[in-house]
Structures are given as structure tokens and as C-alpha cells.
GROMACS .gro file of C-alpha atoms in nm:
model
  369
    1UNK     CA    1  -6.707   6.456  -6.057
    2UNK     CA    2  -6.592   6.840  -5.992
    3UNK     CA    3  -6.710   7.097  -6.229
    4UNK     CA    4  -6.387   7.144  -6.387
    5UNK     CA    5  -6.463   6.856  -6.548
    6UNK     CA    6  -6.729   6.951  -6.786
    7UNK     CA    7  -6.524   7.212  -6.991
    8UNK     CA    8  -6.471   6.977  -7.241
    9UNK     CA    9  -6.829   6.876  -7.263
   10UNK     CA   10  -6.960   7.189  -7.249
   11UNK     CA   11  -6.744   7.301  -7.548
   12UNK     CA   12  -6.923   7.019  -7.772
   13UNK     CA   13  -7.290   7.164  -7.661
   14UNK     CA   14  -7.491   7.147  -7.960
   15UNK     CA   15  -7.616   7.509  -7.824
   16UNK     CA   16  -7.296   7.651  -7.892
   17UNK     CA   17  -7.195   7.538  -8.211
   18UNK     CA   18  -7.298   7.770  -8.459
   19UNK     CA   19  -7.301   7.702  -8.883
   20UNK     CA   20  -7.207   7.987  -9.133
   21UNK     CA   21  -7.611   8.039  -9.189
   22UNK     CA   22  -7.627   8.079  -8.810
   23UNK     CA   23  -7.312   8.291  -8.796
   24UNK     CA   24  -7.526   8.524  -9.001
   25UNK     CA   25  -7.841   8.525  -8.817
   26UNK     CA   26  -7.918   8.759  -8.501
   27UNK     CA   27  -7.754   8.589  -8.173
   28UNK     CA   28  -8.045   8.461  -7.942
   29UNK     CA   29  -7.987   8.466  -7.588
   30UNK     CA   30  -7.860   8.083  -7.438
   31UNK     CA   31  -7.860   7.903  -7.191
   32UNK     CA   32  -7.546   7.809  -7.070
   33UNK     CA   33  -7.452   7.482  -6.880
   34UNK     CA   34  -7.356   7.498  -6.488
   35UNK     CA   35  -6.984   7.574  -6.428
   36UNK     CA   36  -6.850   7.797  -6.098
   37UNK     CA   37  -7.192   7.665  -5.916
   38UNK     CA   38  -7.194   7.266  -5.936
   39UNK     CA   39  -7.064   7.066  -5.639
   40UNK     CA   40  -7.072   6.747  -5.821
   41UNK     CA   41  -7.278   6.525  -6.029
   42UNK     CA   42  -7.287   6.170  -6.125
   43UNK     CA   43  -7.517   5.923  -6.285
   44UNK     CA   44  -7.667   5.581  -6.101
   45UNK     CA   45  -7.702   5.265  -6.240
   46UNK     CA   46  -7.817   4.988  -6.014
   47UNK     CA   47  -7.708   5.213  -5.689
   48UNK     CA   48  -7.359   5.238  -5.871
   49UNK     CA   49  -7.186   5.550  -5.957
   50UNK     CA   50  -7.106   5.526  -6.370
   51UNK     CA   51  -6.833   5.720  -6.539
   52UNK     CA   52  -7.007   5.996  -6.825
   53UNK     CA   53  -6.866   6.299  -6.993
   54UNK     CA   54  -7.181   6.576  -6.897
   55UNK     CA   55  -7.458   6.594  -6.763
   56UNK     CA   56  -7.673   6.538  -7.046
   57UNK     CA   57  -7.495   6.286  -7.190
   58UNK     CA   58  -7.535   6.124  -6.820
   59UNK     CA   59  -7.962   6.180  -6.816
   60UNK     CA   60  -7.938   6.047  -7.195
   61UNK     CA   61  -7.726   5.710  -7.060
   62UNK     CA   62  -7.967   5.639  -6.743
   63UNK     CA   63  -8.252   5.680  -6.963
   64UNK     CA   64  -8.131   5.451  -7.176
   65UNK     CA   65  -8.070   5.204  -6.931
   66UNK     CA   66  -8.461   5.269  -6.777
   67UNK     CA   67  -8.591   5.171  -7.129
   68UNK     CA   68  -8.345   4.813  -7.105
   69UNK     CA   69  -8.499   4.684  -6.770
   70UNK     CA   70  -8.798   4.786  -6.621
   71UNK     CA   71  -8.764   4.899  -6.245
   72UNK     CA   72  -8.402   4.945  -6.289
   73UNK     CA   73  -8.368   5.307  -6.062
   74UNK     CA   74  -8.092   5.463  -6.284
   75UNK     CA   75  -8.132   5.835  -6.250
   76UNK     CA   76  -7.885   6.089  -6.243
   77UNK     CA   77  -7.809   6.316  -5.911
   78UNK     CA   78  -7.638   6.683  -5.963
   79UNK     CA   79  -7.634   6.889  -5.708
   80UNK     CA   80  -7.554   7.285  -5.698
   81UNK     CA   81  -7.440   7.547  -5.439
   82UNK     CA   82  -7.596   7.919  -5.501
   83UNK     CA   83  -7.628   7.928  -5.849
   84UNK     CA   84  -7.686   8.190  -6.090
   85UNK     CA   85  -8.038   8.254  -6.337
   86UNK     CA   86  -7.873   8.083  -6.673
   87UNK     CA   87  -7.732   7.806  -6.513
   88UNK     CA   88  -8.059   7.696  -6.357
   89UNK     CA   89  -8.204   7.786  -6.674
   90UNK     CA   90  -7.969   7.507  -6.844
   91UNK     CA   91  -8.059   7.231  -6.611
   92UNK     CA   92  -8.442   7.379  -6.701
   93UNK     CA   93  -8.365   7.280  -7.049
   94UNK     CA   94  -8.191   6.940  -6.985
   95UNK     CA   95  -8.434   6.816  -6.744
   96UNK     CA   96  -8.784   6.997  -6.807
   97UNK     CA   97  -8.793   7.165  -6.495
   98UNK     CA   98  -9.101   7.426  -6.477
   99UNK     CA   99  -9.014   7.790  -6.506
  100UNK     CA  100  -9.201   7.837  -6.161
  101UNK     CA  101  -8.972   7.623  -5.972
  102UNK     CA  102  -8.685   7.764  -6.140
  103UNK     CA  103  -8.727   8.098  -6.054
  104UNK     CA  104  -8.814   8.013  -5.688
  105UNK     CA  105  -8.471   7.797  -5.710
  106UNK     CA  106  -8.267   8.144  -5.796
  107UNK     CA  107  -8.409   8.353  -5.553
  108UNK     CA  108  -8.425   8.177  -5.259
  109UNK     CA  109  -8.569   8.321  -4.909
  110UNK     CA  110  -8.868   8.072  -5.018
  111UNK     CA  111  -9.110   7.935  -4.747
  112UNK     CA  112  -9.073   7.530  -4.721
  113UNK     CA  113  -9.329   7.372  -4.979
  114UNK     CA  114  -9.341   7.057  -5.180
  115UNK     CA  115  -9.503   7.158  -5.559
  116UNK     CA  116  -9.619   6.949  -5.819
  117UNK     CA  117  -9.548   7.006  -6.154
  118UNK     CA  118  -9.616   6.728  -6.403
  119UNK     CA  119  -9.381   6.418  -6.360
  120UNK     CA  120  -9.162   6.629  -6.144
  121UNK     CA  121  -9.150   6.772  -5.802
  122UNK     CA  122  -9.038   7.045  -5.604
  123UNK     CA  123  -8.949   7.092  -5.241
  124UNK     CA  124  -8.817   7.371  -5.068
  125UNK     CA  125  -8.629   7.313  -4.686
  126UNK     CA  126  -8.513   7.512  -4.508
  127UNK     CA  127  -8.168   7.452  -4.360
  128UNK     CA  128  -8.092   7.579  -3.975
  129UNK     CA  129  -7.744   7.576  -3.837
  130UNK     CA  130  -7.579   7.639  -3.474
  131UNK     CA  131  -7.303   7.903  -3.435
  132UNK     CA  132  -7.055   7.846  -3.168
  133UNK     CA  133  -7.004   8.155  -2.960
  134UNK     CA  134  -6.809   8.208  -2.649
  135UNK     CA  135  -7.057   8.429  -2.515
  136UNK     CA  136  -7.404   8.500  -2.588
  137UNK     CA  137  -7.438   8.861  -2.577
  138UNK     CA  138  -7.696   9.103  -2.743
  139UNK     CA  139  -7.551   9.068  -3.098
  140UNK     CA  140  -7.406   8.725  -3.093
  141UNK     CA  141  -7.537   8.515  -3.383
  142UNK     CA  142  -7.651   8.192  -3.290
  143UNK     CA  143  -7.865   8.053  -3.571
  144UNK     CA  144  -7.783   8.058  -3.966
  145UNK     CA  145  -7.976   7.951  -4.224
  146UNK     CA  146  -7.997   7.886  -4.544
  147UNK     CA  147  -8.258   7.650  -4.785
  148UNK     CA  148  -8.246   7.321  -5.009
  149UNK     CA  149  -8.456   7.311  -5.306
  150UNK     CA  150  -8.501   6.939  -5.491
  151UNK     CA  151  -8.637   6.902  -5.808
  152UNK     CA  152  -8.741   6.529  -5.843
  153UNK     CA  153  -8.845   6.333  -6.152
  154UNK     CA  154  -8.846   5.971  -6.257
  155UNK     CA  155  -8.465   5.990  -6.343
  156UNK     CA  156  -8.300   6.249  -6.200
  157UNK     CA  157  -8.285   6.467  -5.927
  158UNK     CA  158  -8.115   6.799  -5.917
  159UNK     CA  159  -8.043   6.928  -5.583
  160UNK     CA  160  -8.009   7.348  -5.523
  161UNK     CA  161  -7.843   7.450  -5.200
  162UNK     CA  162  -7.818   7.818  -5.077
  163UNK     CA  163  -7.622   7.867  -4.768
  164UNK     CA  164  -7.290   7.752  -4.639
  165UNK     CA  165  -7.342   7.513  -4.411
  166UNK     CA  166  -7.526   7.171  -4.400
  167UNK     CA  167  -7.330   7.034  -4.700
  168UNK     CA  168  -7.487   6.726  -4.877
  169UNK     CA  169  -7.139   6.624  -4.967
  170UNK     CA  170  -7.175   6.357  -4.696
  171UNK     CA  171  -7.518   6.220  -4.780
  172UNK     CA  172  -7.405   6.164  -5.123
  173UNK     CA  173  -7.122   5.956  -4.967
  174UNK     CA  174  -7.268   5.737  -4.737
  175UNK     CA  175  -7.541   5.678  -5.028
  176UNK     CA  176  -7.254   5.590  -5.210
  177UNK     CA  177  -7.088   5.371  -5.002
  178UNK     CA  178  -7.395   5.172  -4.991
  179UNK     CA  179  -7.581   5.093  -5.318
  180UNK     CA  180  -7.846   4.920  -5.168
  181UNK     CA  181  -7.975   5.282  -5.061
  182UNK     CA  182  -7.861   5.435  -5.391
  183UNK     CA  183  -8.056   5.173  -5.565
  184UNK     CA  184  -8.381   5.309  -5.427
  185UNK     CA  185  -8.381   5.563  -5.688
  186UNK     CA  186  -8.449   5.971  -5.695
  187UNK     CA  187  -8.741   5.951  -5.365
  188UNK     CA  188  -8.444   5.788  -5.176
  189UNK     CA  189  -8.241   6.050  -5.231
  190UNK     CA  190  -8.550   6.303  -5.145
  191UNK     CA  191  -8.548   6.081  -4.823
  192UNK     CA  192  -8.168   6.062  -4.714
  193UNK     CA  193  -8.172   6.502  -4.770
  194UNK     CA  194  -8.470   6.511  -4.615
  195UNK     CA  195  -8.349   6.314  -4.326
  196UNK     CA  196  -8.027   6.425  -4.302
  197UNK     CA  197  -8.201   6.799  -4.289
  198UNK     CA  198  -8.398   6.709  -3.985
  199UNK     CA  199  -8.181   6.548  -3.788
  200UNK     CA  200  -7.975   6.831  -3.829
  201UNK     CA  201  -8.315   7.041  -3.712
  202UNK     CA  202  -8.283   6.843  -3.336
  203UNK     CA  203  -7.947   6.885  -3.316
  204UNK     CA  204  -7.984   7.225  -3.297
  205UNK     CA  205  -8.298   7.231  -3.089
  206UNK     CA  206  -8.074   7.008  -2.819
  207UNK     CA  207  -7.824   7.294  -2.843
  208UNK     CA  208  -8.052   7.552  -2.765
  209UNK     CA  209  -8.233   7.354  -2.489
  210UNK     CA  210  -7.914   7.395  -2.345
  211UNK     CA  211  -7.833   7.747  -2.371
  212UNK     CA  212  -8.179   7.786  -2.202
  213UNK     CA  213  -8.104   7.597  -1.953
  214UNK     CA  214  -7.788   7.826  -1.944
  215UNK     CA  215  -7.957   8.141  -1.932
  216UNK     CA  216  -8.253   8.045  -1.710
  217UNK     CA  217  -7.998   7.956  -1.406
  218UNK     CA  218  -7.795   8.309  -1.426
  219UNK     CA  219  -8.170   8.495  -1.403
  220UNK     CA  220  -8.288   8.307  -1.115
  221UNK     CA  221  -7.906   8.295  -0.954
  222UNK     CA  222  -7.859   8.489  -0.650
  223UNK     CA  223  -7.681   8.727  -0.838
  224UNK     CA  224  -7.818   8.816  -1.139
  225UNK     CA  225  -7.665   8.984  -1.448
  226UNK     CA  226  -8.009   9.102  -1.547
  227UNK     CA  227  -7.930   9.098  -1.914
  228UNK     CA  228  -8.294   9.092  -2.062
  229UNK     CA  229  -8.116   9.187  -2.391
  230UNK     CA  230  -7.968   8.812  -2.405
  231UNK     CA  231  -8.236   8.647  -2.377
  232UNK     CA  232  -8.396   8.867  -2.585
  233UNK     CA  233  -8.166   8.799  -2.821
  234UNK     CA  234  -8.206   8.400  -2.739
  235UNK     CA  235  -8.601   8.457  -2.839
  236UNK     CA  236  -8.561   8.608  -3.142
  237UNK     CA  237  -8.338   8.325  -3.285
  238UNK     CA  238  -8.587   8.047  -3.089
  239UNK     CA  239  -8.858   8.242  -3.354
  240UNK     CA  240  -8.590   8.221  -3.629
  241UNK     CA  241  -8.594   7.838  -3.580
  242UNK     CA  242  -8.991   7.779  -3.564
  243UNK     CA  243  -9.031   7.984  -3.838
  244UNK     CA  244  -8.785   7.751  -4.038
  245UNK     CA  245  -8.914   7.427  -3.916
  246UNK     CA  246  -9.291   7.464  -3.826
  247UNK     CA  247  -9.377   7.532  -4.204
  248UNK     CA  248  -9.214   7.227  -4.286
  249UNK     CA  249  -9.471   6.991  -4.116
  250UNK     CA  250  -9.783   6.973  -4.333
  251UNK     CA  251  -9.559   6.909  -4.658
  252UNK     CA  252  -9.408   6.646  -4.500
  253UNK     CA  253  -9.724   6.480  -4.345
  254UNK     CA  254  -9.817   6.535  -4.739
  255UNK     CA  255  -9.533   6.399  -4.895
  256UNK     CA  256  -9.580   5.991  -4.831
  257UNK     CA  257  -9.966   6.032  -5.021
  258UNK     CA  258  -9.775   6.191  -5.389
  259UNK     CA  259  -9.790   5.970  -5.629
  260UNK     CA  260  -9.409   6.012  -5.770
  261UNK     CA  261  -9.335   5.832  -5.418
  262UNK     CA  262  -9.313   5.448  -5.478
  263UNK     CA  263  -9.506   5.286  -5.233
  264UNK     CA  264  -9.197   5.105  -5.073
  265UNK     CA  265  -9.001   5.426  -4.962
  266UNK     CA  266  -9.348   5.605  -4.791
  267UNK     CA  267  -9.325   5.440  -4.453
  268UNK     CA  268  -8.943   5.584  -4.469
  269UNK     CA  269  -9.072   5.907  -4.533
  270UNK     CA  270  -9.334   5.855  -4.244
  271UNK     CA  271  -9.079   5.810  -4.006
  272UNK     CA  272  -8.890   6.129  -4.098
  273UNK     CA  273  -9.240   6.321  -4.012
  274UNK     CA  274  -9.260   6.151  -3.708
  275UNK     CA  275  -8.905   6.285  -3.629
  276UNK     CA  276  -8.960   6.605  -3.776
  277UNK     CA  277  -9.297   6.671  -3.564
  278UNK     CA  278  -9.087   6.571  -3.261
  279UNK     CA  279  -8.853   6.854  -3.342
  280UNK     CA  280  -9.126   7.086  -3.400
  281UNK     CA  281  -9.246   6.993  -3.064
  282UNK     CA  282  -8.935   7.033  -2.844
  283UNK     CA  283  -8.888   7.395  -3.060
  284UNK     CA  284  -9.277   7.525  -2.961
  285UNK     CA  285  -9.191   7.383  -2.556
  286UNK     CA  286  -8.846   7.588  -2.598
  287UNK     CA  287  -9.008   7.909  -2.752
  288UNK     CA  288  -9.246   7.895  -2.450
  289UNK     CA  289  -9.002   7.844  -2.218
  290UNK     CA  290  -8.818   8.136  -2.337
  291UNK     CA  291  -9.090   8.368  -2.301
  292UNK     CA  292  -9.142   8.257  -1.943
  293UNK     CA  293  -8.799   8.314  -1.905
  294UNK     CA  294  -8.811   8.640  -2.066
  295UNK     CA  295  -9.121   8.727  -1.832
  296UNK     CA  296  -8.921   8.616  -1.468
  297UNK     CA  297  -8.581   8.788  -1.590
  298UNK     CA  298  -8.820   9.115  -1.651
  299UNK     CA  299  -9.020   9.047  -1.298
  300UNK     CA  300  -8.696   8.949  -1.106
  301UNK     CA  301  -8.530   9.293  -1.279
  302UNK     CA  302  -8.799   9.503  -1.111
  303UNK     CA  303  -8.829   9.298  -0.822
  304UNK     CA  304  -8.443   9.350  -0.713
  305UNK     CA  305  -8.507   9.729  -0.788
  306UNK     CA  306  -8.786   9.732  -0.552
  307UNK     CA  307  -8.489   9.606  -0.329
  308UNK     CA  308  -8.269   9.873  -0.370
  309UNK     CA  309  -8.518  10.141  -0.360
  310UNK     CA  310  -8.612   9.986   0.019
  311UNK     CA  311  -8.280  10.005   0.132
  312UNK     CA  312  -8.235  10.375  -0.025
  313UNK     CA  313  -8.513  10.512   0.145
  314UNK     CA  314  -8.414  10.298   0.502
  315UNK     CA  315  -8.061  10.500   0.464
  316UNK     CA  316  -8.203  10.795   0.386
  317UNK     CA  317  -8.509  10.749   0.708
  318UNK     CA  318  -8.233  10.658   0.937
  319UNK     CA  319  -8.001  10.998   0.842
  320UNK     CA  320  -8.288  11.220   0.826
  321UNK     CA  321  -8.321  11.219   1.240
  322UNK     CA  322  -7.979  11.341   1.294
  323UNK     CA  323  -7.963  11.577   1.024
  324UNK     CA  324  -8.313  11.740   1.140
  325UNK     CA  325  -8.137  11.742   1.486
  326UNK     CA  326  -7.876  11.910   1.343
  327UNK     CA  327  -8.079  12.139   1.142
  328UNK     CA  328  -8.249  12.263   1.401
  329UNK     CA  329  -7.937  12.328   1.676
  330UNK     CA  330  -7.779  12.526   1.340
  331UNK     CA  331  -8.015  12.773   1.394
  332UNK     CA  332  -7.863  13.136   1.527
  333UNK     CA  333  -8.117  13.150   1.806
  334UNK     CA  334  -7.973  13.247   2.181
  335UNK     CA  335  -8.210  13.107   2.386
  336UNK     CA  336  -8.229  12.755   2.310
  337UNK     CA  337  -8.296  12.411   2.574
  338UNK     CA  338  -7.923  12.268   2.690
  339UNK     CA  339  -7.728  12.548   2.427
  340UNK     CA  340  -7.523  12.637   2.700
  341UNK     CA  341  -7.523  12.282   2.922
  342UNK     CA  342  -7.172  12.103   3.015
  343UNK     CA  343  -7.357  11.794   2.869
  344UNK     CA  344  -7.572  11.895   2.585
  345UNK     CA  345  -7.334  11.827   2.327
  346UNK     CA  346  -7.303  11.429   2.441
  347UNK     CA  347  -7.693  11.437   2.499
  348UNK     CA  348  -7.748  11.540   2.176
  349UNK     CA  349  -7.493  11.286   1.960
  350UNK     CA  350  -7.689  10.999   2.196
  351UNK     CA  351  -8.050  11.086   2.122
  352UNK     CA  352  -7.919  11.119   1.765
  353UNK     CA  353  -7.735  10.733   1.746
  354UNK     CA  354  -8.038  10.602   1.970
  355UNK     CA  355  -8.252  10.683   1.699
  356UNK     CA  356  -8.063  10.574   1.407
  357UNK     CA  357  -8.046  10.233   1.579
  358UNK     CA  358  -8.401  10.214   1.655
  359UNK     CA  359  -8.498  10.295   1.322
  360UNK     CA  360  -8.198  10.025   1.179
  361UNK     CA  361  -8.305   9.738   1.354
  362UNK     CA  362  -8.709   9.808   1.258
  363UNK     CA  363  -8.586   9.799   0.897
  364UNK     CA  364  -8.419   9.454   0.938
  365UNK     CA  365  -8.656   9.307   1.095
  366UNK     CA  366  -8.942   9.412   0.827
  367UNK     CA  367  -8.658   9.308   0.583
  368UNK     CA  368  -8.597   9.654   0.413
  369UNK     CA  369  -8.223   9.621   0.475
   0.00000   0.00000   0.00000
């Protein structure tokens, strides 16, 4: 259900409708309901998607249904892409979210945590994404990220997304499309975004295992670009990665022990910390081999100059004997050996390409040319 939907809901909001007494009071500052920010919403009843007119009339109608039959997993799932302070502050009011969580939900740029506040909890992720690029250069962008928050309670779960990319629109489908997973309730929601999240983590860790691989065979290739800006670029977004993923780790180890986790969905969440330290893993092997990379492009940069300052100074050895012969048979003087010999000329140009040849092949052979 889009957001355009709620208009007429949101019109018969008990926090808008205002009396002649009220009409006369001062106006307080309200919170108003989420419009431009909600991707969609919906409310679960036995894993199946049931038709409501808002959002609280939704949380009021799965509630209801909890009371009926004990066990029964109706809850109600909204989920909302970069929204602003009073719309947050609405779902606050509907749902009883803590005004710490809230404000960390508007802000964003928050560090990847799971909170407990009462009934309810709070995780952060962080999202990670891979650019394409036809070239990696020293300003391509190669990572973007962006962060999930969840707030998670007995009936309800209320989903925050900052970022464009890693949509949730296709968790909530294939949930969907089977209720048996719906059924599971709010923590297996918490468990398809969470798993969905780091499987998107080794995706990109495969794609940037290959653009090592990439740049490590151009540094040790016969002929090198030498472009230590690259991979220094390629570091710096390998850092960007661990920093988005490593924090991650401990909350998740965490997460199975929390009591608002029924005991049948913590093995699930045990496997997605076994996947999620094998991502970590393959990102801290990367990072290294980056900075080894980054160490043998650097050694390999001043080896080849080495190179070409041995071959400078062989040229410049192997012209210096004909231009001090030359030099010196520039000089005015009249009396010098052969200046006036049929043959000096020739003898001269010979002792001169002798020389040059001599000192030619001794630099080959120790390799300086």
C-alpha cells in the first residue's frame, strides 16, 4: 500500500481534529503522520497481507487479533525511505518508540548497534553497495553506502532506510509470496533484512576481490602503469567497507541471546553471523592484501626508477669519452700530438667509437642497459 493512500486516513486523525474550545486554545506543535517518506506498509495476519485504512488503524487490528489467539504473529510491517523529524516522531507516538532511537533514526551516519529499549528494539546496519565504473581511476567511486535502522516490538516492526540503494522492496516480496516465512512474526522480518543485508555485504567483497586481483596483475605486469593513486584509491574504499561491516559482528553474535528473539528463529540468526563473520573475514584478508599491494606498486615504482637512472648515467659514461676527446682537441693550442697527421682525424673518431663500445658492452653485461 503506497503512501498516497493514507490521505484519507490521515484527514480523520484524531490529532487533527480540533473542537470550538480547542479552536480557541494556543496551537501545540503535532506530530504529523508519514506521507512523501513511506515506501509501503501493510499489516500480517497469519503470514497474510490484510487490507486496513492507516497505519494505526492497522497496529489497532493486529493487536486485536494477538489478544483472539495466543501465538498468532500478526504484527504490522511499515517501512520508510529518508524520512523527516515529525514523521518519525508520528510513528514514535503510534508505536512507543524511545526518543533515543528516534533521533538516531533521523540523523543517520550511526555506527551499527542493536539497543534495547523496553519491549522494543533497535538495530542500526549499515548498507554497502558496488558502483560500476569503466575505469578505476583516482576519483572513481566504487563503494556507496547508506544504513537500515529497525525498530522491533511484539507487533510491529518499522523499518528506516537512508540511502538509495539496497531496497527492501524485494524482501518484503518474497516474504510475501511465502507466508510460512511471514508467519514467523517481527524477528523474521529482523532476520530476512538482516540476511538480505549481508549477503549483499559478500557480494560486494567478491567484487572487490576481483578488482584486486585486477589491479595487482597491471603492478607486477611487465609494463606497469605505476598508478599508486588507484590503488590508493582501492584502499581507502577496502577501509570504507570494514568500517561498515566489522562493527556489525559483536551485535550480531549478540543478537540470538535477546530475549524479544523467540527461541525458534535464533539458530536462523546464528547462521547469518556465521555468514556475516565470513564476510568480515574475506574483507580483513582483502584490506591486507591491498596494503601489500600498495607496498610492491610503491617498491616496484622506485625499483623501475633505479632502472632508468642506470641506463641515464650508462648513456651519459659512454658520451663523456668522446666529448672529453673532443674537448680537449678544441683547444687553440699549436703544438699538439697528430694535429697536423694525414691520419689523426680517423685515429681519433676510432679511439673515440672503441671506447664507447667497450664501455656499452660492460654495461650490458652488468645489466645497466
Amino acid at each position: 500500500m503506497r503512501s498516497s493512500t493514507l490521505f484519507r486516513r490521515i484527514n480523520r486523525h484524531p490529532l487533527q481534529t480540533r473542537t470550538a474550545l480547542q479552536l480557541a486554545e494556543p496551537v501545540r506543535d503535532m506530530c504529523v503522520p508519514p506521507v512523501a517518506s513511506i515506501v509501503e506498509y501493510g499489516a500480517y495476519v497469519q503470514g497474510k497481507k490484510v487490507a486496513t485504512t492507516g497505519i494505526d488503524d492497522a497496529l489497532s487490528l493486529v493487536r486485536e487479533r494477538n489478544k483472539e489467539s495466543d501465538g498468532a504473529n500478526a504484527f504490522v510491517w511499515v517501512g520508510l525511505h529518508e524520512p523527516e523529524a515529525p514523521e518519525v516522531e508520528w510513528l514514535a507516538e503510534v508505536f512507543g518508540l524511545h526518543p533515543l532511537a528516534v533521533e538516531d533514526a533521523v540523523k543517520a551516519h550511526q555506527r551499527p548497534k542493536v539497543e534495547r529499549y523496553g519491549e522494543s528494539l533497535f538495530m542500526v546496519l549499515k548498507t554497502i553497495a558496488y558502483l560500476d565504473h569503466d575505469e578505476l581511476t583516482a576519483t572513481s567511486e566504487i563503494i556507496a553506502t547508506g544504513e537500515i535502522m529497525v525498530f522491533l516490538g511484539p507487533d510491529f516492526v518499522v523499518t528506516v532506510r537512508h540511502g538509495d540503494h539496497c531496497p527492501l522492496t524485494g524482501v518484503r516480496e518474497r516474504l510475501e509470496d511465502k507466508p510460512k516465512l511471514m508467519n514467523r512474526g517481527p524477528a523474521g522480518v529482523l532476520h530476512a533484512i538482516s540476511d538480505h543485508v549481508v549477503d549483499q555485504y559478500l557480494q560486494v567483497a567478491d567484487l572487490m576481490q576481483l578488482e584486486l586481483e585486477e589491479v595487482e596483475a597491471t603492478v607486477f605486469a611487465d609494463v606497469s602503469s605505476r598508478d599508486i593513486n588507484r590503488i590508493y584509491q582501492l584502499k581507502r574504499e577496502m577501509l570504507e567497507i570494514k568500517r561498515a561491516i566489522t562493527p556489525l559482528q559483536s551485535p550480531m553474535a549478540a543478537l540470538p541471546q535477546r530475549r524479544v528473539i523467540p527461541s525458534d528463529m535464533r539458530e536462523y540468526f546464528r547462521d547469518v553471523g556465521d555468514h556475516l563473520s565470513r564476510v568480515c573475514e574475506q574483507v580483513e584478508s582483502s584490506n591486507e592484501l591491498c596494503s601489500s599491494i600498495l607496498q610492491a606498486a610503491l617498491a616496484r615504482s622506485n625499483a623501475l626508477a633505479n632502472e632508468d637512472m642506470r641506463k641515464i648515467s650508462s648513456w651519459v659514461a659512454i658520451l663523456a669519452v668522446p666529448t672529453m676527446i673532443a674537448g680537449i682537441y678544441g683547444m687553440n693550442f699549436d703544438f699538439m700530438p697528430e694535429l697536423h697527421s694525414v691520419w689523426g682525424y680517423p685515429a681519433v673518431l676510432a679511439v673515440m667509437v672503441t671506447a664507447c663500445v667497450f664501455l656499452h658492452r660492460g654495461f650490458r653485461r652488468n645489466g645497466w642497459l
